[in-house]
Coordinates of C-alpha atoms in Angstrom, one line a residue:
M1481 CA -13.0 24.4 8.6
K1482 CA -16.1 22.6 9.9
L1483 CA -16.5 21.8 13.7
I1484 CA -19.6 19.9 15.0
F1485 CA -20.6 17.9 18.4
G1486 CA -19.2 14.0 18.2
K1487 CA -20.3 11.0 20.3
K1488 CA -18.4 9.9 23.7
L1489 CA -14.4 9.5 23.1
N1490 CA -14.1 6.0 21.9
K1491 CA -12.1 4.5 19.1
F1492 CA -14.6 4.0 16.1
Q1493 CA -16.0 1.0 15.8
A1494 CA -17.7 0.2 12.5
I1495 CA -21.2 -1.6 12.8
G1496 CA -21.8 -4.9 11.4
V1497 CA -25.2 -5.8 9.8
A1498 CA -25.9 -9.6 9.2
A1499 CA -27.8 -8.7 6.5
I1500 CA -28.1 -6.0 3.7
V1501 CA -31.7 -5.2 2.2
L1502 CA -30.6 -4.3 -1.7
L1503 CA -32.5 -1.4 -3.2
L1504 CA -34.7 -2.4 -6.2
S1505 CA -33.4 -1.9 -9.6
S1506 CA -36.1 0.7 -10.2
C1507 CA -35.0 2.8 -7.3
A1508 CA -33.1 5.4 -8.3
S1509 CA -29.4 6.5 -6.4
P1510 CA -29.8 10.0 -4.8
Y1511 CA -26.6 10.9 -5.8
N1512 CA -24.9 11.0 -9.1
M1513 CA -21.7 8.8 -8.2
H1514 CA -18.0 9.1 -9.7
S1515 CA -15.5 6.4 -10.3
P1516 CA -11.8 7.6 -10.3
I1517 CA -10.4 8.1 -13.8
T1518 CA -8.9 5.0 -15.7
K1519 CA -6.7 4.4 -18.7
E1520 CA -10.3 4.1 -20.6
T1521 CA -12.2 7.0 -19.0
V1522 CA -13.6 9.0 -21.8
V1523 CA -13.5 13.1 -20.2
K1524 CA -16.5 14.3 -22.1
P1525 CA -16.2 18.3 -23.4
E1526 CA -17.9 19.8 -20.5
E1527 CA -16.0 18.3 -17.7
G1528 CA -13.1 18.4 -15.7
I1529 CA -10.9 16.6 -12.9
V1530 CA -11.3 16.6 -9.4
V1531 CA -8.3 15.4 -7.0
A1532 CA -7.9 15.3 -4.0
R1533 CA -6.4 13.2 -0.8
I1534 CA -7.6 12.2 2.2
I1535 CA -5.3 11.5 5.3
D1536 CA -7.5 10.3 9.4
A1537 CA -6.1 11.7 11.8
S1538 CA -8.4 9.6 14.5
G1539 CA -7.5 6.0 15.3
S1540 CA -10.0 4.3 13.1
W1541 CA -9.3 1.4 10.8
L1542 CA -12.2 2.5 8.8
P1543 CA -10.0 4.9 5.7
F1544 CA -12.7 6.8 4.1
N1545 CA -13.3 6.6 0.5
E1546 CA -16.3 8.5 -0.8
L1547 CA -17.0 12.5 -0.7
T1548 CA -20.1 13.8 -1.5
L1549 CA -19.9 17.1 -3.3
N1550 CA -23.4 19.2 -3.6
P1551 CA -23.1 21.5 -6.6
E1552 CA -23.7 25.2 -6.3
N1553 CA -28.2 24.3 -7.6
V1554 CA -28.8 21.5 -5.7
N1555 CA -31.4 22.8 -4.4
Q1556 CA -33.1 24.1 -7.0
S1557 CA -34.8 21.0 -7.9
K1558 CA -35.5 17.7 -6.7
K1559 CA -33.6 16.4 -10.1
I1560 CA -30.5 17.7 -9.2
K1561 CA -28.2 15.4 -6.9
P1562 CA -25.2 15.5 -5.0
D1563 CA -22.2 14.1 -6.4
K1564 CA -20.2 11.6 -5.3
L1565 CA -16.9 10.6 -5.9
V1566 CA -15.0 6.8 -5.1
S1567 CA -11.1 6.8 -4.2
L1568 CA -9.0 4.2 -5.6
T1569 CA -8.3 1.7 -3.6
P1570 CA -6.7 2.9 0.0
Q1571 CA -3.6 2.4 0.9
I1572 CA -1.8 0.8 3.3
N1573 CA -1.2 3.9 5.6
G1574 CA -4.7 5.0 4.9
V1575 CA -4.7 7.5 3.3
T1576 CA -7.2 8.0 0.3
V1577 CA -6.5 9.4 -3.5
F1578 CA -9.4 10.3 -5.3
A1579 CA -9.6 11.5 -9.1
S1580 CA -12.8 11.5 -10.9
A1581 CA -14.4 13.5 -14.3
L1582 CA -16.7 15.6 -12.7
K1583 CA -19.3 18.4 -15.3
A1584 CA -18.4 21.9 -15.0
G1585 CA -19.7 24.0 -12.3
N1586 CA -19.4 25.8 -8.8
Y1587 CA -19.6 23.4 -5.9
A1588 CA -19.5 22.6 -2.2
L1589 CA -18.2 20.0 0.0
D1590 CA -20.4 18.3 1.7
D1591 CA -19.3 15.3 3.6
L1592 CA -16.4 12.6 3.9
S1593 CA -17.8 8.7 4.4
A1594 CA -16.3 5.4 4.4
S1595 CA -18.5 2.5 2.8
Y1596 CA -17.3 -0.8 2.3
R1597 CA -19.1 -4.1 2.1
R1598 CA -17.5 -7.4 3.3
G1599 CA -19.1 -10.9 3.1
D1600 CA -22.7 -10.6 4.4
Y1601 CA -21.4 -7.2 6.6
S1602 CA -21.6 -3.7 5.5
Y1603 CA -18.9 -1.0 7.2
W1604 CA -19.9 2.6 7.1
R1605 CA -18.7 5.4 9.2
F1606 CA -19.5 9.4 8.0
I1607 CA -18.6 13.0 8.7
P1608 CA -20.5 15.7 7.5
V1609 CA -19.1 19.3 6.5
S1610 CA -20.9 22.9 5.7
A1611 CA -20.8 24.7 2.5
Q1612 CA -18.8 27.1 5.0
F1613 CA -15.2 24.6 4.3
G1614 CA -15.3 26.1 1.2
T1615 CA -16.5 26.3 -2.2
F1616 CA -15.1 25.5 -5.6
T1617 CA -14.9 25.6 -9.8
V1618 CA -14.6 23.1 -12.3
K1619 CA -14.2 24.2 -15.3
P1620 CA -13.9 22.1 -18.7
G1621 CA -10.6 19.9 -19.3
E1622 CA -8.6 21.6 -16.0
I1623 CA -7.7 19.9 -13.1
T1624 CA -9.4 21.3 -9.5
D1625 CA -7.0 19.7 -6.9
L1626 CA -8.9 20.3 -3.7
G1627 CA -5.3 19.3 -2.1
T1628 CA -5.2 16.6 0.9
L1629 CA -8.6 16.9 3.4
I1630 CA -7.1 15.9 7.2
Y1631 CA -9.5 14.9 9.6
Y1632 CA -9.3 14.9 13.2
P1633 CA -11.4 14.2 16.1
K1634 CA -10.7 17.3 18.9
P1635 CA -11.5 16.3 21.9
K1636 CA -13.0 18.1 24.7
G1637 CA -14.2 16.8 27.8
E1638 CA -15.9 13.7 27.5
M1639 CA -17.4 14.4 23.9
F1640 CA -14.7 15.0 20.4
L1641 CA -15.4 17.4 17.6
H1642 CA -15.3 16.6 14.3
S1643 CA -12.5 18.6 12.5
V1644 CA -11.9 19.0 8.8
V1645 CA -9.2 21.4 7.9
R1646 CA -7.6 21.5 3.8
L1647 CA -4.5 22.1 3.0
P1648 CA -2.7 23.1 -0.7
S1649 CA -1.3 20.0 -2.8
A1650 CA 2.8 20.1 -2.5
D1651 CA 3.3 17.5 -4.9
L1652 CA 0.3 17.6 -7.1
E1653 CA 2.4 16.6 -10.1
K1654 CA 3.9 13.7 -8.4
A1655 CA 0.8 12.4 -6.8
I1656 CA -0.8 12.2 -10.6
N1657 CA 1.7 10.2 -12.1
R1658 CA 1.9 7.9 -9.4
F1659 CA -1.3 6.8 -8.9
F1660 CA -3.0 8.6 -12.7
P1661 CA 0.4 7.9 -14.9
F1662 CA -1.6 7.4 -18.1
Y1663 CA -3.3 11.0 -17.9
D1664 CA -1.6 14.1 -19.2
F1665 CA -0.8 16.6 -16.5
N1666 CA -1.2 20.4 -18.0
A1667 CA 0.5 22.5 -14.2
E1668 CA -1.1 25.0 -16.3
K1669 CA -4.3 24.5 -15.7
V1670 CA -4.8 23.7 -12.2
N1671 CA -7.8 25.2 -9.9
T1672 CA -8.5 25.0 -6.1
W1673 CA -10.3 26.5 -3.4
A1674 CA -11.8 29.9 -4.1
D1675 CA -9.9 32.2 -2.0
D1676 CA -11.4 33.0 1.6
G1677 CA -8.7 35.0 3.2
K1678 CA -8.3 31.8 5.9
D1679 CA -5.5 30.3 5.3
D1680 CA -4.0 31.8 8.3
E1681 CA -6.2 29.6 9.9
R1682 CA -6.1 26.6 8.7
F1683 CA -2.5 26.0 8.7
E1684 CA -2.9 27.4 13.0
L1685 CA -5.4 24.5 13.5
Y1686 CA -3.0 22.2 11.4
A1687 CA 0.0 23.2 14.1
N1688 CA -2.6 22.3 16.2
I1689 CA -4.1 19.3 15.3
A1690 CA 0.0 17.8 14.8
Q1691 CA 0.7 18.6 17.7
N1692 CA -1.8 17.0 19.4
P1693 CA -2.4 13.4 18.5
T1694 CA -5.2 11.8 19.6
T1695 CA -3.2 8.5 18.4
F1696 CA -0.4 5.9 18.4
G1697 CA 0.9 3.7 16.1
T1698 CA 4.6 2.0 16.6
R1699 CA 5.9 2.5 19.8
Y1700 CA 10.4 1.9 20.0
K1701 CA 12.5 1.2 23.0
S1702 CA 15.8 2.7 22.4
P1703 CA 19.1 1.6 23.9
D1704 CA 19.1 4.4 26.5
N1705 CA 15.8 3.0 27.4
G1706 CA 13.6 5.8 26.3
V1707 CA 10.7 5.5 24.7
Y1708 CA 9.7 6.4 21.3
F1709 CA 5.4 6.5 20.1
L1710 CA 4.7 7.2 16.2
A1711 CA 1.8 9.6 15.4
K1712 CA 0.4 10.7 12.2
L1713 CA 1.2 13.7 10.2
G1714 CA 5.0 12.5 11.0
V1715 CA 5.0 13.5 14.7
I1716 CA 7.1 11.8 17.3
V1717 CA 6.6 12.0 20.8
H1718 CA 9.5 10.6 23.4
R1719 CA 9.2 9.7 26.7
S1720 CA 13.4 9.7 28.0
S1721 CA 14.8 7.1 30.5
L1722 CA 14.4 10.2 33.2
G1723 CA 10.7 10.3 32.6
E1724 CA 10.8 14.0 30.8
W1725 CA 8.1 14.7 27.5
A1726 CA 9.1 15.9 24.2
I1727 CA 7.7 15.6 20.8
D1728 CA 9.5 16.2 17.5
A1729 CA 7.9 16.2 13.7
V1730 CA 9.2 14.7 10.2
D1731 CA 7.9 16.6 7.1
T1732 CA 5.3 14.3 6.1
N1733 CA 1.6 14.1 6.8
Y1734 CA 1.7 10.0 6.6
Q1735 CA 1.6 7.4 9.7
L1736 CA 5.6 7.1 10.4
N1737 CA 6.0 3.1 10.5
T1738 CA 9.1 2.6 11.9
V1739 CA 12.4 4.4 14.4
A1740 CA 15.2 3.1 15.4
E1741 CA 17.7 4.6 16.8
N1742 CA 21.9 4.1 17.5
A1743 CA 23.8 3.6 20.4
A1744 CA 25.5 7.5 19.4
G1745 CA 22.3 8.9 19.7
D1746 CA 21.5 8.8 16.0
L1747 CA 17.8 8.7 14.7
V1748 CA 16.0 7.3 12.1
V1749 CA 12.0 7.1 10.7
G1750 CA 10.8 6.1 7.7
G1751 CA 7.4 5.6 6.4
P1752 CA 4.9 6.0 3.2
E1753 CA 6.0 7.3 -0.1
G1754 CA 9.8 6.6 0.3
V1755 CA 9.6 8.3 3.6
L1756 CA 13.2 8.4 5.2
F1757 CA 14.5 11.1 7.9
I1758 CA 18.0 10.5 9.6
K1759 CA 18.8 12.6 13.1
Q1760 CA 22.0 12.7 14.1
R1761 CA 23.1 13.4 17.3
G1762 CA 23.0 17.4 18.1
K1763 CA 21.9 18.0 14.7
E1764 CA 18.8 18.8 12.7
W1765 CA 16.6 16.0 10.8
Q1766 CA 17.4 15.8 7.2
N1767 CA 15.5 14.4 4.5
H1768 CA 16.9 10.9 3.0
S1769 CA 14.0 9.8 1.3
F1770 CA 13.4 7.6 -1.5
D1771 CA 12.8 8.9 -4.9
K1772 CA 10.3 6.5 -5.9
P1773 CA 6.7 4.9 -4.0
V1774 CA 8.6 2.6 -2.2
N1775 CA 7.1 1.7 2.0
V1776 CA 9.7 2.1 4.4
L1777 CA 8.6 -0.5 6.2
K1778 CA 11.4 -1.1 9.2
A1779 CA 14.7 0.4 10.2
T1780 CA 17.4 -0.9 12.5
F1781 CA 20.6 -0.7 13.4
N1782 CA 22.6 -4.4 14.0
Q1783 CA 24.9 -5.1 16.4
Q1784 CA 27.9 -3.7 14.2
G1785 CA 26.1 -0.3 14.2
Q1786 CA 25.3 -0.3 10.1
L1787 CA 22.0 0.9 9.2
D1788 CA 19.7 -1.5 7.7
V1789 CA 15.7 0.1 6.1
L1790 CA 13.6 -2.6 4.7
I1791 CA 11.5 -1.3 1.7
A1792 CA 8.5 -2.8 0.1
E1793 CA 8.5 -1.9 -3.8
D1794 CA 5.6 -3.5 -6.0
L1795 CA 5.5 -7.0 -4.1
E1796 CA 9.1 -7.1 -3.2
M1797 CA 10.6 -6.4 0.0
I1798 CA 14.0 -5.3 -0.2
V1799 CA 17.1 -4.8 2.1
L1800 CA 19.3 -1.5 1.8
R1801 CA 21.7 -1.2 3.9
A1802 CA 23.6 1.9 4.5
Q1803 CA 27.0 2.9 3.0
G1804 CA 29.1 5.4 3.9
Q1805 CA 27.9 8.4 6.8
L1806 CA 24.4 8.4 8.4
D1807 CA 24.8 12.0 6.6
A1808 CA 25.0 10.5 3.6
P1809 CA 24.0 7.1 3.0
Q1810 CA 25.0 5.3 -0.1
W1811 CA 22.3 2.4 -0.1
E1812 CA 23.5 -1.0 -1.0
E1813 CA 21.2 -4.2 -1.6
V1814 CA 22.0 -7.0 0.5
N1815 CA 19.1 -9.5 0.3
R1816 CA 15.2 -9.0 -1.4
Y1817 CA 12.1 -11.8 -0.6
N1818 CA 9.0 -12.0 -2.7
H1819 CA 6.0 -14.5 -1.5
R1820 CA 6.3 -16.5 -4.4
D1821 CA 10.3 -17.3 -4.9
K1822 CA 11.6 -16.3 -0.8
W1823 CA 15.0 -15.1 -0.5
K1824 CA 17.1 -14.0 -3.4
N1825 CA 19.7 -15.5 -1.4
N1826 CA 17.9 -19.0 -2.0
D1827 CA 16.8 -20.6 -5.4
A1828 CA 14.3 -22.0 -4.5
Q1829 CA 11.0 -21.9 -6.5
V1830 CA 8.0 -22.2 -4.9
T1831 CA 5.3 -24.6 -6.2
E1832 CA 1.8 -25.5 -5.3
E1833 CA 0.6 -29.2 -6.2
K1834 CA -3.2 -28.8 -8.2
T1835 CA -4.6 -31.9 -9.7
G1836 CA -1.7 -33.8 -11.0
K1837 CA 0.2 -30.3 -12.7
K1838 CA 2.7 -27.8 -10.7
K1839 CA 2.0 -24.1 -10.3
V1840 CA 3.8 -21.2 -9.3
A1841 CA 2.8 -19.5 -6.1
R1842 CA 1.6 -15.8 -7.0
K1843 CA 4.0 -12.9 -5.6
K1844 CA 1.5 -11.5 -2.9
L1845 CA 1.4 -7.4 -1.2
I1846 CA 3.6 -7.4 1.6
T1847 CA 2.1 -4.8 4.4
H1848 CA 4.3 -5.2 7.6
V1849 CA 7.9 -6.5 8.6
R1850 CA 8.6 -7.3 12.1
L1851 CA 11.8 -8.4 13.5
H1852 CA 12.4 -10.1 16.4
E1853 CA 14.2 -12.9 17.9
E1854 CA 13.0 -16.6 19.8
A1855 CA 15.1 -18.7 21.3
G1856 CA 18.1 -17.8 20.4
K1857 CA 17.4 -16.7 16.6
H1858 CA 17.3 -13.9 15.3
L1859 CA 13.9 -14.0 13.1
V1860 CA 11.9 -12.0 10.7
S1861 CA 7.7 -12.1 10.1
I1862 CA 6.8 -10.8 6.9
N1863 CA 2.7 -9.8 6.7
Y1864 CA 1.8 -10.2 3.4
V1865 CA -2.1 -10.3 1.4
S1866 CA -3.6 -10.8 -2.0
R1867 CA -5.6 -7.3 -2.7
L1868 CA -5.3 -4.3 -1.7
S1869 CA -8.4 -4.0 -0.2
D1870 CA -7.3 -7.2 1.9
A1871 CA -5.4 -4.8 3.9
I1872 CA -8.4 -3.3 5.1
F1873 CA -9.7 -5.7 7.1
S1874 CA -6.5 -7.8 8.3
N1875 CA -2.9 -8.2 8.6
G1876 CA -2.9 -11.1 6.2
D1877 CA -1.1 -13.4 6.1
V1878 CA 2.6 -14.4 8.3
E1879 CA 5.2 -16.0 6.9
T1880 CA 8.5 -15.9 9.7
F1881 CA 12.5 -16.6 8.0
E1882 CA 16.0 -16.9 10.8
Y1883 CA 18.3 -14.4 9.6
N1884 CA 21.6 -13.4 10.2
P1885 CA 21.3 -10.0 11.0
T1886 CA 24.8 -8.9 10.0
T1887 CA 24.9 -10.7 6.2
W1888 CA 21.5 -11.0 6.1
V1889 CA 21.0 -14.3 4.7
A1890 CA 17.5 -16.2 5.7
S1891 CA 16.2 -19.6 5.8
E1892 CA 15.1 -21.1 2.7
E1893 CA 11.7 -22.1 4.2
A1894 CA 9.4 -20.6 6.7
I1895 CA 9.6 -21.3 9.6
E1896 CA 7.1 -21.9 12.6
T1897 CA 7.6 -20.1 16.1
K1898 CA 5.6 -20.6 18.9
W1899 CA 5.1 -16.8 20.1
E1900 CA 3.4 -14.5 18.3
V1901 CA 6.0 -11.7 19.6
M1902 CA 8.1 -11.5 22.5
F1903 CA 8.5 -8.3 24.8
T1904 CA 9.2 -6.6 28.2
S1905 CA 6.7 -5.5 30.4
G1906 CA 7.8 -3.4 33.2
A1907 CA 10.5 -5.8 34.9
A1908 CA 9.1 -9.1 33.9
K1909 CA 9.7 -10.6 30.7
M1910 CA 6.4 -11.8 28.6
A1911 CA 5.6 -13.3 25.4
L1912 CA 2.4 -13.9 23.4
E1913 CA 1.3 -17.4 21.9
K1914 CA -0.4 -17.3 18.7
A1915 CA -3.8 -17.6 18.5
G1916 CA -4.2 -21.1 17.2
F1917 CA -7.8 -23.5 16.0
W1918 CA -9.0 -24.1 19.3
S1919 CA -8.0 -20.8 21.1
L1920 CA -11.1 -19.5 22.7
N1921 CA -12.4 -16.7 20.2
W1922 CA -9.3 -17.1 18.6
R1923 CA -7.6 -14.9 21.5
S1924 CA -3.8 -15.4 21.7
D1925 CA -2.8 -15.7 25.2
Y1926 CA 0.0 -13.2 27.4
F1927 CA 2.7 -15.9 29.4
K1928 CA 5.4 -14.6 31.8
Y1929 CA 8.9 -16.3 32.2
D1930 CA 9.3 -17.5 35.6
P1931 CA 12.7 -16.8 36.4
T1932 CA 12.7 -19.6 39.2
V1933 CA 11.6 -22.4 38.1
K1934 CA 13.9 -21.4 34.1
E1935 CA 9.6 -22.3 32.6
W1936 CA 6.6 -19.8 30.7
I1937 CA 4.0 -19.5 32.7
E1938 CA 0.8 -18.4 31.1
I1939 CA -1.2 -15.6 32.5
T1940 CA -4.5 -16.7 33.7
D1941 CA -7.5 -14.7 32.3
E1942 CA -10.4 -15.9 34.4
V1943 CA -11.6 -14.4 38.2
F1944 CA -13.6 -15.9 40.7
K1945 CA -16.8 -14.7 42.1
C1946 CA -18.8 -14.7 44.9
G1947 CA -21.5 -12.8 44.4
D1948 CA -19.8 -9.5 42.3
K1949 CA -17.0 -9.8 44.8
I1950 CA -14.0 -11.1 43.1
V1951 CA -12.3 -13.5 45.0
R1952 CA -9.2 -16.2 45.2
P1953 CA -10.0 -19.3 43.8
D1954 CA -10.4 -21.3 47.2
F1955 CA -12.6 -19.3 48.7
V1956 CA -15.3 -20.2 50.6
C1957 CA -18.6 -18.0 49.3
D1958 CA -21.4 -17.7 52.2
V1959 CA -23.8 -15.6 50.3
E1960 CA -27.2 -17.1 50.2
G1961 CA -28.1 -18.6 47.3
K1962 CA -24.1 -17.6 45.7
K1963 CA -21.2 -20.3 44.8
T1964 CA -17.6 -18.7 43.8
N1965 CA -18.0 -19.2 39.8
G1966 CA -15.6 -18.2 37.3
D1967 CA -16.0 -15.1 34.9
W1968 CA -13.5 -14.5 32.1
I1969 CA -11.6 -11.2 31.9
S1970 CA -10.1 -9.1 27.9
F1971 CA -7.0 -7.8 28.5
N1972 CA -6.3 -3.8 27.6
S1973 CA -3.0 -4.0 27.2
A1974 CA -0.4 -6.4 28.4
P1975 CA 0.3 -6.9 31.9
W1976 CA 2.8 -4.5 34.2
F1977 CA 5.1 -6.0 36.9
K1978 CA 7.0 -4.1 39.1
N1979 CA 9.0 -7.0 39.6
D1980 CA 8.9 -11.1 39.6
K1981 CA 5.6 -11.1 41.8
E1982 CA 3.2 -8.2 41.9
G1983 CA 1.8 -6.8 38.7
I1984 CA -1.4 -5.0 37.7
A1985 CA -4.0 -5.1 34.4
I1986 CA -6.5 -3.0 32.9
V1987 CA -9.8 -5.8 31.8
T1988 CA -12.9 -5.2 31.2
F1989 CA -15.9 -7.6 31.9
N1990 CA -17.9 -8.6 29.2
D1991 CA -21.8 -9.2 30.7
T1992 CA -23.8 -10.0 27.4
D1993 CA -27.7 -10.1 28.2
F1994 CA -28.5 -13.6 26.2
W1995 CA -32.4 -12.4 25.7
T1996 CA -31.6 -8.7 24.0
G1997 CA -27.9 -9.2 23.1
K1998 CA -26.8 -5.8 25.1
T1999 CA -24.0 -5.7 26.0
K2000 CA -22.7 -4.2 29.1
K2001 CA -18.8 -3.3 29.8
E2002 CA -16.7 -2.5 33.0
I2003 CA -13.4 -1.8 33.4
K2004 CA -11.4 -2.3 36.5
V2005 CA -7.3 -2.5 37.5
L2006 CA -6.8 -6.0 38.6
V2007 CA -3.3 -6.6 40.8
T2008 CA -1.9 -9.9 41.3
D2009 CA 0.9 -11.2 43.5
D2010 CA 1.9 -14.5 42.6
G2011 CA 3.0 -13.6 38.8
G2012 CA -0.3 -13.5 37.0
K2013 CA -1.9 -17.0 38.8
V2014 CA -4.4 -15.1 40.4
W2015 CA -6.3 -11.9 40.2
L2016 CA -8.3 -9.6 42.4
D2017 CA -9.3 -7.2 42.4
S2018 CA -6.9 -3.3 43.5
G2019 CA -10.4 -1.3 44.2
N2020 CA -8.5 1.6 41.9
T2021 CA -9.6 3.0 39.0
V2022 CA -8.1 4.0 35.7
P2023 CA -7.2 7.8 35.6
K2024 CA -10.2 8.2 33.1
P2025 CA -12.5 5.2 31.1
Y2026 CA -10.3 5.3 27.7
C2027 CA -7.2 5.6 29.2
K2028 CA -6.4 2.2 29.5
D2029 CA -3.2 1.5 27.6
V2030 CA -0.5 0.7 29.8
V2031 CA 2.8 1.3 28.3
S2032 CA 4.7 -2.0 28.3
E2033 CA 8.1 -0.8 27.5
I2034 CA 8.5 1.7 30.4
K2035 CA 10.2 0.1 33.3
D2036 CA 10.6 2.7 35.7
A2037 CA 7.1 3.4 36.6
L2038 CA 3.4 2.6 35.4
V2039 CA 2.2 4.9 32.9
V2040 CA -1.0 4.5 30.7
S2041 CA -1.7 6.5 27.7
C2042 CA -5.4 7.2 26.2
D2043 CA -4.3 6.3 22.5
G2044 CA -7.5 6.9 20.6
A2045 CA -9.6 9.4 22.8
T2046 CA -6.2 12.0 23.4
G2047 CA -3.0 12.7 23.7
D2048 CA -2.4 12.2 27.7
F2049 CA -0.4 10.3 29.7
Y2050 CA -0.9 9.4 33.4
Q2051 CA 1.3 8.1 35.5
S2052 CA 1.4 6.4 38.7
E2053 CA 3.8 5.8 41.4
D2054 CA 1.7 3.9 44.3
F2055 CA 0.9 1.3 41.9
G2056 CA -2.4 2.9 40.4
K2057 CA -4.1 4.2 43.5
T2058 CA -3.5 7.9 42.4
W2059 CA -2.1 8.9 38.9
K2060 CA -0.7 11.9 37.7
L2061 CA -1.0 13.7 34.1
V2062 CA 1.8 13.7 32.8
R2063 CA 1.3 15.0 29.1
Q2064 CA -1.1 16.9 28.9
H2065 CA -3.1 17.3 25.1
A2066 CA -3.5 21.0 25.1
N2067 CA -6.6 22.9 24.9
F2068 CA -6.9 24.7 21.2

């Protein structure tokens, strides 16, 4: 285990460099680079195979794809270099897998890093690890399994500590067969870390990490108005409709993708690598995971109470319906989709015209799926990318279809929709408009439904200032040499409304110096009394500088999350004047 001081609490932001200076070909690399094995890899007699997985429990979007290893004699000569292992392309779930041939000898882990190039930009992050983390031996013709390495940014005041913990692999053979099926795995020839007597300490740290997530993915509002927050390592945080907080977990180290609850209180969660767990009301979690490497994208109960699960397998999305009881579901395929052929219930083939010839469109990798409603229609939106590496930097393109939730018969052609998503925020019905070509900064705009006129009203993202004071648009500025000027704001999360007119928003003002390019950021809490047409400064502050994510799904109280920094949640009963810590991140 390695703990070192890090930077101020914040979500990791990759540093983009406008141009990269390439090393001259005569300059030698400071590392011995090792690519992942392929079926063409020739493993030399003096080499073994080093296998590892990395799970990133932080909020960073940039997956680790490199491991640096120090041979035991690295300091004896400048000719002896550290060895850098490069992963397979990171999976959509952020997990990275390593398997490289390495010369026999004793080694220690030096660092985890992420290094990517996209166009003219470079993206990089680095987590150092000392030799006290442990040592291991690589033997000729054998596997050395480093297990699962979990990175976690442990909050400590206004800072955080970089923490890395290692766990043994529970399914090494399955992982080898999944990612390197060509490799002749021999379970009797597997080595691992040298025993240092600290496994109990590691498992205790792992348990504390799991119980104290610093970032959350999917949020889901249940039929009884509770809210579920899905975290890394299979963790589920729940706030009931009565404001009570609880934490639960299923047996996986992955970030769960989906959660669904029916009117009876039965709960379903799903995620990568076929993870699927069902918890019937009053009972324990039951593992119903698929015995194949599928990605469980979405679980949902339809109006008839039937459980549907949407999975991505290879380049297909398959809709499965549970038959029988939830404690022993039998799965029936009701439809399937791929980008080339669209839906199975339709026979249409998609083609493209090119130089007078018809070209069949390629299938795409499906990354996300979303079920939503608009104008009384049930819609399914499917995100896809051409290559796995594209999913690191983008959610890809999206196609939206109308579908029948009972039969799952879908429209033959994709349809255009006005809204990116529709949702409730406090007492208001809200929508996020799709960003179009002419959108300022390619930014989506918030709209709020006004029940009095039965129209969607755009929420302004501009305030007016007299000097440094935020004023109403018709205010006559009497400050000498000043006049009322507009200033753009960035919403940190959706505005929250306690009724049809009164709302609150946590926003950021960005002031960029024209000459230096440096940007000064200021966070303010704004309020509106006319449904978001005019915003004014409330004079109040957020509970912590990094706690600015309003939980829009909660209606009975104003709640903010410190997502990306800690697992803390704060609640206000007086519209942001004061804050109460209602769920606290443990200090372990």
